[in-house]
Amino acid sequence: MSELTAAIIGGLTLGAIYSLVTLGIVIIFRATETFNFAHGSFMLLAALIVGRLQRGSGLPFGILALLGLGIVGLLGAILFQFVLRWAVGRPHFVAVIATLGFASVADGVINIVFPETQYTVTIPGLSTGSMTILGATFGTASLEIGAFAVVLTVALVLVFRFTSLGIRIRAGGQDPLLASQGGINIRWVYLGSWTLACVLAGIAGIAYSSVNSVNRGIEDLALLAFPAALLGGLDSIPGSLVGGFGIGLLGGFTSAYFGGEYVTVVTYLVLLAVMLLLPHGIAGTRNVRRV
């Protein structure tokens, strides 16, 4: 019974972080049809900034978090404005290669600026200790971070579903020409989408690091969010919740019953099955052709 409880609750807790990361990936793809392979770099950078400055600056956590999120948001805007904007209208692989190149450059700069291999992030107000649920023991802070990620992701999904901001992003991604003729500034929609998505990546990185150490494993977390995005549907903002929790539960059961070393293998086997059997994902848009 304790293994089942650990698999479900542990999977849902990790799935909440996956959902937050996946939401950023989906926002970028929905707006600009770009698969951002640099997402993990933004997560890692925000966590490293907060972790390093928290160690030596003595500034309040709120200021450090705003600084870290502001930097990654600005970098996301710069990446789009000066690189990816010129890839609009070109084959999709151009933008994909650009994000891969940016990720490589970012990793090199991070290694130079942050020579230490590990930092810690402390969020004031998080509970200490543990909690036992049906025979399984969980860190209270991990459960609180998971709850925060769920609330934030659900709130953003509702914002994109029921506000003018969400309508503009969906319209700009679906038909940029028609949207611009309707008075929507497509350039600002694209720029804002990249900025917001990178800030969400930073939030996920900081949140995850508060209950784990800040290291390269954060980028691995982003890589496991890509299968979640494809499972939920790359162009479906609500699908980020479905995919995130689905992959989280899959990882929880795999870790509980087979071992953590099998999580990546099983996750990408499921990704392969999804791409073959359900290429549009669970909630993604199906293309309809008349014949």
C-alpha positions as YAML, in Angstrom:
chain: A
units: angstrom
residues:
- id: 1
  name: MET
  ca: [0.00, 0.00, 0.00]
- id: 2
  name: SER
  ca: [2.83, 2.40, 0.84]
- id: 3
  name: GLU
  ca: [4.43, 1.84, -2.60]
- id: 4
  name: LEU
  ca: [1.13, 2.67, -4.33]
- id: 5
  name: THR
  ca: [0.70, 5.80, -2.24]
- id: 6
  name: ALA
  ca: [4.29, 6.88, -2.95]
- id: 7
  name: ALA
  ca: [3.79, 6.30, -6.66]
- id: 8
  name: ILE
  ca: [0.56, 8.30, -6.86]
- id: 9
  name: ILE
  ca: [1.36, 11.23, -4.58]
- id: 10
  name: GLY
  ca: [5.01, 11.42, -5.62]
- id: 11
  name: GLY
  ca: [3.99, 11.25, -9.26]
- id: 12
  name: LEU
  ca: [1.36, 13.96, -8.87]
- id: 13
  name: THR
  ca: [3.81, 16.21, -7.02]
- id: 14
  name: LEU
  ca: [6.41, 15.88, -9.77]
- id: 15
  name: GLY
  ca: [3.68, 16.09, -12.39]
- id: 16
  name: ALA
  ca: [2.71, 19.51, -11.06]
- id: 17
  name: ILE
  ca: [6.22, 20.78, -11.85]
- id: 18
  name: TYR
  ca: [6.09, 19.06, -15.25]
- id: 19
  name: SER
  ca: [2.80, 20.83, -15.96]
- id: 20
  name: LEU
  ca: [4.31, 24.23, -15.21]
- id: 21
  name: VAL
  ca: [7.32, 23.53, -17.44]
- id: 22
  name: THR
  ca: [5.10, 22.09, -20.16]
- id: 23
  name: LEU
  ca: [2.86, 25.15, -20.10]
- id: 24
  name: GLY
  ca: [5.81, 27.35, -21.07]
- id: 25
  name: ILE
  ca: [6.75, 24.99, -23.91]
- id: 26
  name: VAL
  ca: [3.16, 24.95, -25.19]
- id: 27
  name: ILE
  ca: [2.77, 28.75, -24.99]
- id: 28
  name: ILE
  ca: [5.82, 29.22, -27.22]
- id: 29
  name: PHE
  ca: [4.70, 26.56, -29.67]
- id: 30
  name: ARG
  ca: [1.13, 27.86, -29.75]
- id: 31
  name: ALA
  ca: [2.28, 31.39, -30.50]
- id: 32
  name: THR
  ca: [5.26, 30.84, -32.81]
- id: 33
  name: GLU
  ca: [5.24, 27.12, -33.71]
- id: 34
  name: THR
  ca: [8.75, 26.77, -32.26]
- id: 35
  name: PHE
  ca: [9.93, 23.83, -30.19]
- id: 36
  name: ASN
  ca: [12.14, 25.51, -27.60]
- id: 37
  name: PHE
  ca: [15.01, 23.17, -26.75]
- id: 38
  name: ALA
  ca: [16.59, 25.89, -24.60]
- id: 39
  name: HIS
  ca: [13.80, 25.71, -22.02]
- id: 40
  name: GLY
  ca: [15.95, 23.77, -19.56]
- id: 41
  name: SER
  ca: [18.68, 26.41, -19.77]
- id: 42
  name: PHE
  ca: [16.24, 29.10, -18.64]
- id: 43
  name: MET
  ca: [15.13, 26.91, -15.73]
- id: 44
  name: LEU
  ca: [18.71, 26.25, -14.65]
- id: 45
  name: LEU
  ca: [19.84, 29.86, -15.03]
- id: 46
  name: ALA
  ca: [17.07, 31.29, -12.83]
- id: 47
  name: ALA
  ca: [17.78, 28.73, -10.11]
- id: 48
  name: LEU
  ca: [21.54, 29.37, -10.27]
- id: 49
  name: ILE
  ca: [21.09, 33.13, -10.00]
- id: 50
  name: VAL
  ca: [18.89, 32.81, -6.92]
- id: 51
  name: GLY
  ca: [21.06, 30.10, -5.35]
- id: 52
  name: ARG
  ca: [24.34, 31.95, -5.80]
- id: 53
  name: LEU
  ca: [23.08, 35.35, -4.70]
- id: 54
  name: GLN
  ca: [21.19, 33.89, -1.75]
- id: 55
  name: ARG
  ca: [24.45, 32.44, -0.50]
- id: 56
  name: GLY
  ca: [26.42, 35.68, -0.41]
- id: 57
  name: SER
  ca: [24.28, 38.79, -0.95]
- id: 58
  name: GLY
  ca: [21.96, 38.70, 2.07]
- id: 59
  name: LEU
  ca: [19.10, 40.15, -0.02]
- id: 60
  name: PRO
  ca: [15.51, 38.98, 0.59]
- id: 61
  name: PHE
  ca: [14.35, 35.99, -1.41]
- id: 62
  name: GLY
  ca: [11.62, 38.02, -3.15]
- id: 63
  name: ILE
  ca: [14.15, 40.44, -4.64]
- id: 64
  name: LEU
  ca: [16.44, 37.61, -5.73]
- id: 65
  name: ALA
  ca: [13.53, 35.76, -7.35]
- id: 66
  name: LEU
  ca: [12.42, 38.86, -9.23]
- id: 67
  name: LEU
  ca: [16.00, 39.43, -10.39]
- id: 68
  name: GLY
  ca: [16.41, 35.86, -11.62]
- id: 69
  name: LEU
  ca: [13.03, 35.82, -13.36]
- id: 70
  name: GLY
  ca: [13.65, 39.24, -14.87]
- id: 71
  name: ILE
  ca: [16.97, 38.09, -16.35]
- id: 72
  name: VAL
  ca: [15.58, 34.91, -17.92]
- id: 73
  name: GLY
  ca: [12.51, 36.80, -19.20]
- id: 74
  name: LEU
  ca: [14.77, 39.40, -20.79]
- id: 75
  name: LEU
  ca: [16.96, 36.71, -22.34]
- id: 76
  name: GLY
  ca: [13.88, 35.02, -23.78]
- id: 77
  name: ALA
  ca: [12.76, 38.31, -25.32]
- id: 78
  name: ILE
  ca: [16.26, 38.92, -26.74]
- id: 79
  name: LEU
  ca: [16.40, 35.39, -28.17]
- id: 80
  name: PHE
  ca: [13.15, 35.96, -30.03]
- id: 81
  name: GLN
  ca: [13.79, 39.56, -31.08]
- id: 82
  name: PHE
  ca: [17.29, 39.11, -32.46]
- id: 83
  name: VAL
  ca: [17.32, 35.47, -33.55]
- id: 84
  name: LEU
  ca: [13.99, 33.73, -33.86]
- id: 85
  name: ARG
  ca: [12.09, 36.66, -35.36]
- id: 86
  name: TRP
  ca: [14.17, 36.20, -38.51]
- id: 87
  name: ALA
  ca: [13.21, 32.53, -38.64]
- id: 88
  name: VAL
  ca: [9.50, 33.33, -39.08]
- id: 89
  name: GLY
  ca: [8.29, 32.04, -42.43]
- id: 90
  name: ARG
  ca: [11.29, 29.75, -42.87]
- id: 91
  name: PRO
  ca: [11.31, 25.95, -42.42]
- id: 92
  name: HIS
  ca: [10.65, 24.89, -38.82]
- id: 93
  name: PHE
  ca: [14.04, 23.26, -38.41]
- id: 94
  name: VAL
  ca: [15.70, 26.70, -38.63]
- id: 95
  name: ALA
  ca: [14.11, 27.85, -35.36]
- id: 96
  name: VAL
  ca: [14.77, 24.47, -33.72]
- id: 97
  name: ILE
  ca: [18.47, 24.66, -34.59]
- id: 98
  name: ALA
  ca: [18.55, 28.24, -33.29]
- id: 99
  name: THR
  ca: [17.20, 27.16, -29.88]
- id: 100
  name: LEU
  ca: [19.66, 24.27, -29.74]
- id: 101
  name: GLY
  ca: [22.49, 26.67, -30.54]
- id: 102
  name: PHE
  ca: [21.33, 29.09, -27.86]
- id: 103
  name: ALA
  ca: [21.15, 26.25, -25.33]
- id: 104
  name: SER
  ca: [24.74, 25.26, -26.14]
- id: 105
  name: VAL
  ca: [25.98, 28.84, -25.78]
- id: 106
  name: ALA
  ca: [24.01, 29.28, -22.55]
- id: 107
  name: ASP
  ca: [25.51, 26.10, -21.09]
- id: 108
  name: GLY
  ca: [29.02, 27.33, -21.88]
- id: 109
  name: VAL
  ca: [28.37, 30.73, -20.29]
- id: 110
  name: ILE
  ca: [26.77, 29.11, -17.24]
- id: 111
  name: ASN
  ca: [29.84, 26.92, -16.73]
- id: 112
  name: ILE
  ca: [32.04, 30.03, -16.74]
- id: 113
  name: VAL
  ca: [29.86, 32.27, -14.57]
- id: 114
  name: PHE
  ca: [28.79, 29.56, -12.11]
- id: 115
  name: PRO
  ca: [31.88, 27.38, -11.64]
- id: 116
  name: GLU
  ca: [30.53, 25.53, -8.61]
- id: 117
  name: THR
  ca: [28.57, 22.42, -9.41]
- id: 118
  name: GLN
  ca: [25.85, 22.80, -6.80]
- id: 119
  name: TYR
  ca: [23.88, 25.50, -5.00]
- id: 120
  name: THR
  ca: [20.83, 25.52, -2.74]
- id: 121
  name: VAL
  ca: [17.68, 27.63, -2.84]
- id: 122
  name: THR
  ca: [15.73, 28.41, 0.34]
- id: 123
  name: ILE
  ca: [12.19, 29.74, 0.03]
- id: 124
  name: PRO
  ca: [11.03, 31.40, 3.27]
- id: 125
  name: GLY
  ca: [7.81, 30.02, 4.67]
- id: 126
  name: LEU
  ca: [8.15, 26.47, 3.38]
- id: 127
  name: SER
  ca: [7.45, 23.89, 6.06]
- id: 128
  name: THR
  ca: [10.15, 21.62, 7.37]
- id: 129
  name: GLY
  ca: [9.81, 18.00, 8.36]
- id: 130
  name: SER
  ca: [7.77, 15.26, 6.75]
- id: 131
  name: MET
  ca: [4.26, 13.90, 6.54]
- id: 132
  name: THR
  ca: [3.09, 10.29, 6.46]
- id: 133
  name: ILE
  ca: [0.16, 9.43, 4.19]
- id: 134
  name: LEU
  ca: [-1.13, 5.84, 4.08]
- id: 135
  name: GLY
  ca: [2.24, 4.48, 5.14]
- id: 136
  name: ALA
  ca: [4.34, 6.58, 2.74]
- id: 137
  name: THR
  ca: [6.46, 9.48, 3.97]
- id: 138
  name: PHE
  ca: [6.77, 12.73, 2.00]
- id: 139
  name: GLY
  ca: [8.61, 15.97, 2.60]
- id: 140
  name: THR
  ca: [6.09, 18.63, 3.55]
- id: 141
  name: ALA
  ca: [7.93, 21.23, 1.47]
- id: 142
  name: SER
  ca: [7.66, 19.02, -1.64]
- id: 143
  name: LEU
  ca: [3.89, 18.76, -1.20]
- id: 144
  name: GLU
  ca: [3.62, 22.54, -0.76]
- id: 145
  name: ILE
  ca: [5.69, 23.20, -3.89]
- id: 146
  name: GLY
  ca: [3.53, 20.75, -5.82]
- id: 147
  name: ALA
  ca: [0.36, 22.48, -4.63]
- id: 148
  name: PHE
  ca: [1.80, 25.88, -5.62]
- id: 149
  name: ALA
  ca: [2.67, 24.58, -9.10]
- id: 150
  name: VAL
  ca: [-0.85, 23.19, -9.56]
- id: 151
  name: VAL
  ca: [-2.54, 26.43, -8.48]
- id: 152
  name: LEU
  ca: [-0.30, 28.57, -10.71]
- id: 153
  name: THR
  ca: [-0.71, 26.30, -13.74]
- id: 154
  name: VAL
  ca: [-4.49, 26.07, -13.39]
- id: 155
  name: ALA
  ca: [-4.75, 29.84, -12.93]
- id: 156
  name: LEU
  ca: [-2.71, 30.48, -16.07]
- id: 157
  name: VAL
  ca: [-4.72, 27.94, -18.07]
- id: 158
  name: LEU
  ca: [-7.91, 29.79, -17.07]
- id: 159
  name: VAL
  ca: [-6.32, 33.13, -17.96]
- id: 160
  name: PHE
  ca: [-5.41, 31.89, -21.43]
- id: 161
  name: ARG
  ca: [-8.85, 30.36, -21.87]
- id: 162
  name: PHE
  ca: [-11.04, 33.25, -20.75]
- id: 163
  name: THR
  ca: [-9.10, 36.50, -21.18]
- id: 164
  name: SER
  ca: [-8.21, 38.68, -24.16]
- id: 165
  name: LEU
  ca: [-4.53, 37.80, -23.67]
- id: 166
  name: GLY
  ca: [-5.24, 34.14, -24.30]
- id: 167
  name: ILE
  ca: [-7.42, 34.97, -27.28]
- id: 168
  name: ARG
  ca: [-4.64, 37.08, -28.82]
- id: 169
  name: ILE
  ca: [-2.06, 34.33, -28.37]
- id: 170
  name: ARG
  ca: [-4.36, 31.67, -29.83]
- id: 171
  name: ALA
  ca: [-5.34, 33.91, -32.71]
- id: 172
  name: GLY
  ca: [-1.76, 34.93, -33.46]
- id: 173
  name: GLY
  ca: [-0.63, 31.33, -33.56]
- id: 174
  name: GLN
  ca: [-3.55, 30.08, -35.62]
- id: 175
  name: ASP
  ca: [-3.62, 32.75, -38.35]
- id: 176
  name: PRO
  ca: [-1.12, 35.62, -37.93]
- id: 177
  name: LEU
  ca: [-2.28, 37.50, -41.02]
- id: 178
  name: LEU
  ca: [-5.96, 37.47, -40.07]
- id: 179
  name: ALA
  ca: [-5.09, 38.35, -36.46]
- id: 180
  name: SER
  ca: [-2.99, 41.34, -37.52]
- id: 181
  name: GLN
  ca: [-5.81, 42.54, -39.76]
- id: 182
  name: GLY
  ca: [-8.06, 42.34, -36.71]
- id: 183
  name: GLY
  ca: [-5.86, 44.79, -34.81]
- id: 184
  name: ILE
  ca: [-3.61, 42.35, -32.93]
- id: 185
  name: ASN
  ca: [0.05, 43.33, -32.81]
- id: 186
  name: ILE
  ca: [1.58, 39.98, -33.72]
- id: 187
  name: ARG
  ca: [5.13, 41.05, -32.94]
- id: 188
  name: TRP
  ca: [4.22, 41.96, -29.36]
- id: 189
  name: VAL
  ca: [2.20, 38.76, -28.96]
- id: 190
  name: TYR
  ca: [5.20, 36.69, -30.02]
- id: 191
  name: LEU
  ca: [7.61, 38.70, -27.86]
- id: 192
  name: GLY
  ca: [5.32, 38.53, -24.84]
- id: 193
  name: SER
  ca: [4.78, 34.79, -25.28]
- id: 194
  name: TRP
  ca: [8.51, 34.09, -25.26]
- id: 195
  name: THR
  ca: [9.07, 36.34, -22.26]
- id: 196
  name: LEU
  ca: [6.24, 34.78, -20.26]
- id: 197
  name: ALA
  ca: [7.25, 31.23, -21.14]
- id: 198
  name: CYS
  ca: [10.84, 31.83, -20.03]
- id: 199
  name: VAL
  ca: [9.63, 33.39, -16.77]
- id: 200
  name: LEU
  ca: [7.51, 30.28, -16.17]
- id: 201
  name: ALA
  ca: [10.58, 28.15, -16.83]
- id: 202
  name: GLY
  ca: [12.44, 30.21, -14.24]
- id: 203
  name: ILE
  ca: [9.65, 29.79, -11.69]
- id: 204
  name: ALA
  ca: [9.66, 26.03, -12.23]
- id: 205
  name: GLY
  ca: [13.45, 25.92, -11.85]
- id: 206
  name: ILE
  ca: [13.41, 27.91, -8.61]
- id: 207
  name: ALA
  ca: [10.49, 25.91, -7.19]
- id: 208
  name: TYR
  ca: [12.08, 22.57, -8.03]
- id: 209
  name: SER
  ca: [15.45, 23.68, -6.60]
- id: 210
  name: SER
  ca: [13.89, 24.60, -3.27]
- id: 211
  name: VAL
  ca: [13.34, 20.92, -2.49]
- id: 212
  name: ASN
  ca: [16.31, 19.64, -4.48]
- id: 213
  name: SER
  ca: [19.80, 20.97, -5.11]
- id: 214
  name: VAL
  ca: [20.55, 23.32, -8.01]
- id: 215
  name: ASN
  ca: [22.45, 21.25, -10.57]
- id: 216
  name: ARG
  ca: [22.31, 20.00, -14.15]
- id: 217
  name: GLY
  ca: [19.47, 17.68, -13.23]
- id: 218
  name: ILE
  ca: [17.14, 20.62, -13.75]
- id: 219
  name: GLU
  ca: [17.82, 20.47, -17.49]
- id: 220
  name: ASP
  ca: [16.96, 16.76, -17.42]
- id: 221
  name: LEU
  ca: [13.64, 17.72, -15.85]
- id: 222
  name: ALA
  ca: [12.95, 19.98, -18.84]
- id: 223
  name: LEU
  ca: [13.77, 17.15, -21.23]
- id: 224
  name: LEU
  ca: [11.15, 14.98, -19.52]
- id: 225
  name: ALA
  ca: [8.63, 17.81, -19.97]
- id: 226
  name: PHE
  ca: [8.85, 17.48, -23.75]
- id: 227
  name: PRO
  ca: [7.10, 14.08, -23.71]
- id: 228
  name: ALA
  ca: [4.48, 15.68, -21.44]
- id: 229
  name: ALA
  ca: [3.92, 18.44, -24.00]
- id: 230
  name: LEU
  ca: [3.53, 15.93, -26.83]
- id: 231
  name: LEU
  ca: [1.23, 13.72, -24.74]
- id: 232
  name: GLY
  ca: [-1.10, 16.59, -23.84]
- id: 233
  name: GLY
  ca: [-0.92, 18.21, -27.28]
- id: 234
  name: LEU
  ca: [1.69, 20.75, -28.37]
- id: 235
  name: ASP
  ca: [-0.91, 23.37, -29.24]
- id: 236
  name: SER
  ca: [-3.22, 22.72, -26.27]
- id: 237
  name: ILE
  ca: [-2.74, 24.92, -23.22]
- id: 238
  name: PRO
  ca: [-5.12, 22.80, -21.05]
- id: 239
  name: GLY
  ca: [-3.27, 19.77, -22.39]
- id: 240
  name: SER
  ca: [-0.21, 20.86, -20.43]
- id: 241
  name: LEU
  ca: [-2.01, 19.72, -17.27]
- id: 242
  name: VAL
  ca: [-2.97, 16.38, -18.82]
- id: 243
  name: GLY
  ca: [0.51, 15.71, -20.15]
- id: 244
  name: GLY
  ca: [2.32, 16.93, -17.06]
- id: 245
  name: PHE
  ca: [0.35, 14.82, -14.62]
- id: 246
  name: GLY
  ca: [0.36, 11.85, -17.00]
- id: 247
  name: ILE
  ca: [4.15, 11.80, -17.29]
- id: 248
  name: GLY
  ca: [4.47, 12.54, -13.57]
- id: 249
  name: LEU
  ca: [2.34, 9.53, -12.64]
- id: 250
  name: LEU
  ca: [4.21, 7.37, -15.13]
- id: 251
  name: GLY
  ca: [7.50, 8.39, -13.53]
- id: 252
  name: GLY
  ca: [6.09, 7.85, -10.03]
- id: 253
  name: PHE
  ca: [4.97, 4.28, -10.76]
- id: 254
  name: THR
  ca: [8.16, 3.45, -12.64]
- id: 255
  name: SER
  ca: [10.34, 4.75, -9.81]
- id: 256
  name: ALA
  ca: [8.31, 3.04, -7.10]
- id: 257
  name: TYR
  ca: [8.10, -0.40, -8.69]
- id: 258
  name: PHE
  ca: [11.17, -0.66, -10.95]
- id: 259
  name: GLY
  ca: [13.64, 2.01, -9.81]
- id: 260
  name: GLY
  ca: [14.46, 5.60, -10.65]
- id: 261
  name: GLU
  ca: [17.03, 4.59, -13.27]
- id: 262
  name: TYR
  ca: [14.22, 3.35, -15.53]
- id: 263
  name: VAL
  ca: [12.15, 6.56, -15.50]
- id: 264
  name: THR
  ca: [13.80, 8.18, -18.53]
- id: 265
  name: VAL
  ca: [13.73, 4.99, -20.58]
- id: 266
  name: VAL
  ca: [10.06, 4.28, -19.89]
- id: 267
  name: THR
  ca: [9.08, 7.93, -20.44]
- id: 268
  name: TYR
  ca: [10.65, 8.07, -23.88]
- id: 269
  name: LEU
  ca: [9.21, 4.69, -24.84]
- id: 270
  name: VAL
  ca: [5.80, 6.17, -24.07]
- id: 271
  name: LEU
  ca: [6.75, 9.24, -26.12]
- id: 272
  name: LEU
  ca: [7.56, 7.00, -29.08]
- id: 273
  name: ALA
  ca: [4.19, 5.26, -28.72]
- id: 274
  name: VAL
  ca: [2.38, 8.62, -28.54]
- id: 275
  name: MET
  ca: [4.11, 9.90, -31.67]
- id: 276
  name: LEU
  ca: [3.18, 6.76, -33.57]
- id: 277
  name: LEU
  ca: [-0.37, 6.23, -32.31]
- id: 278
  name: LEU
  ca: [-1.53, 9.69, -31.18]
- id: 279
  name: PRO
  ca: [0.64, 12.27, -32.98]
- id: 280
  name: HIS
  ca: [-1.58, 15.22, -32.02]
- id: 281
  name: GLY
  ca: [-1.67, 14.28, -28.34]
- id: 282
  name: ILE
  ca: [-4.69, 13.83, -26.12]
- id: 283
  name: ALA
  ca: [-6.00, 17.39, -26.35]
- id: 284
  name: GLY
  ca: [-4.14, 18.66, -29.43]
- id: 285
  name: THR
  ca: [-5.80, 19.93, -32.59]
- id: 286
  name: ARG
  ca: [-6.47, 17.32, -35.27]
- id: 287
  name: ASN
  ca: [-5.91, 18.36, -38.85]
- id: 288
  name: VAL
  ca: [-8.95, 17.73, -41.01]
- id: 289
  name: ARG
  ca: [-8.48, 17.26, -44.74]
- id: 290
  name: ARG
  ca: [-11.15, 17.09, -47.39]
- id: 291
  name: VAL
  ca: [-10.70, 14.45, -50.02]
...
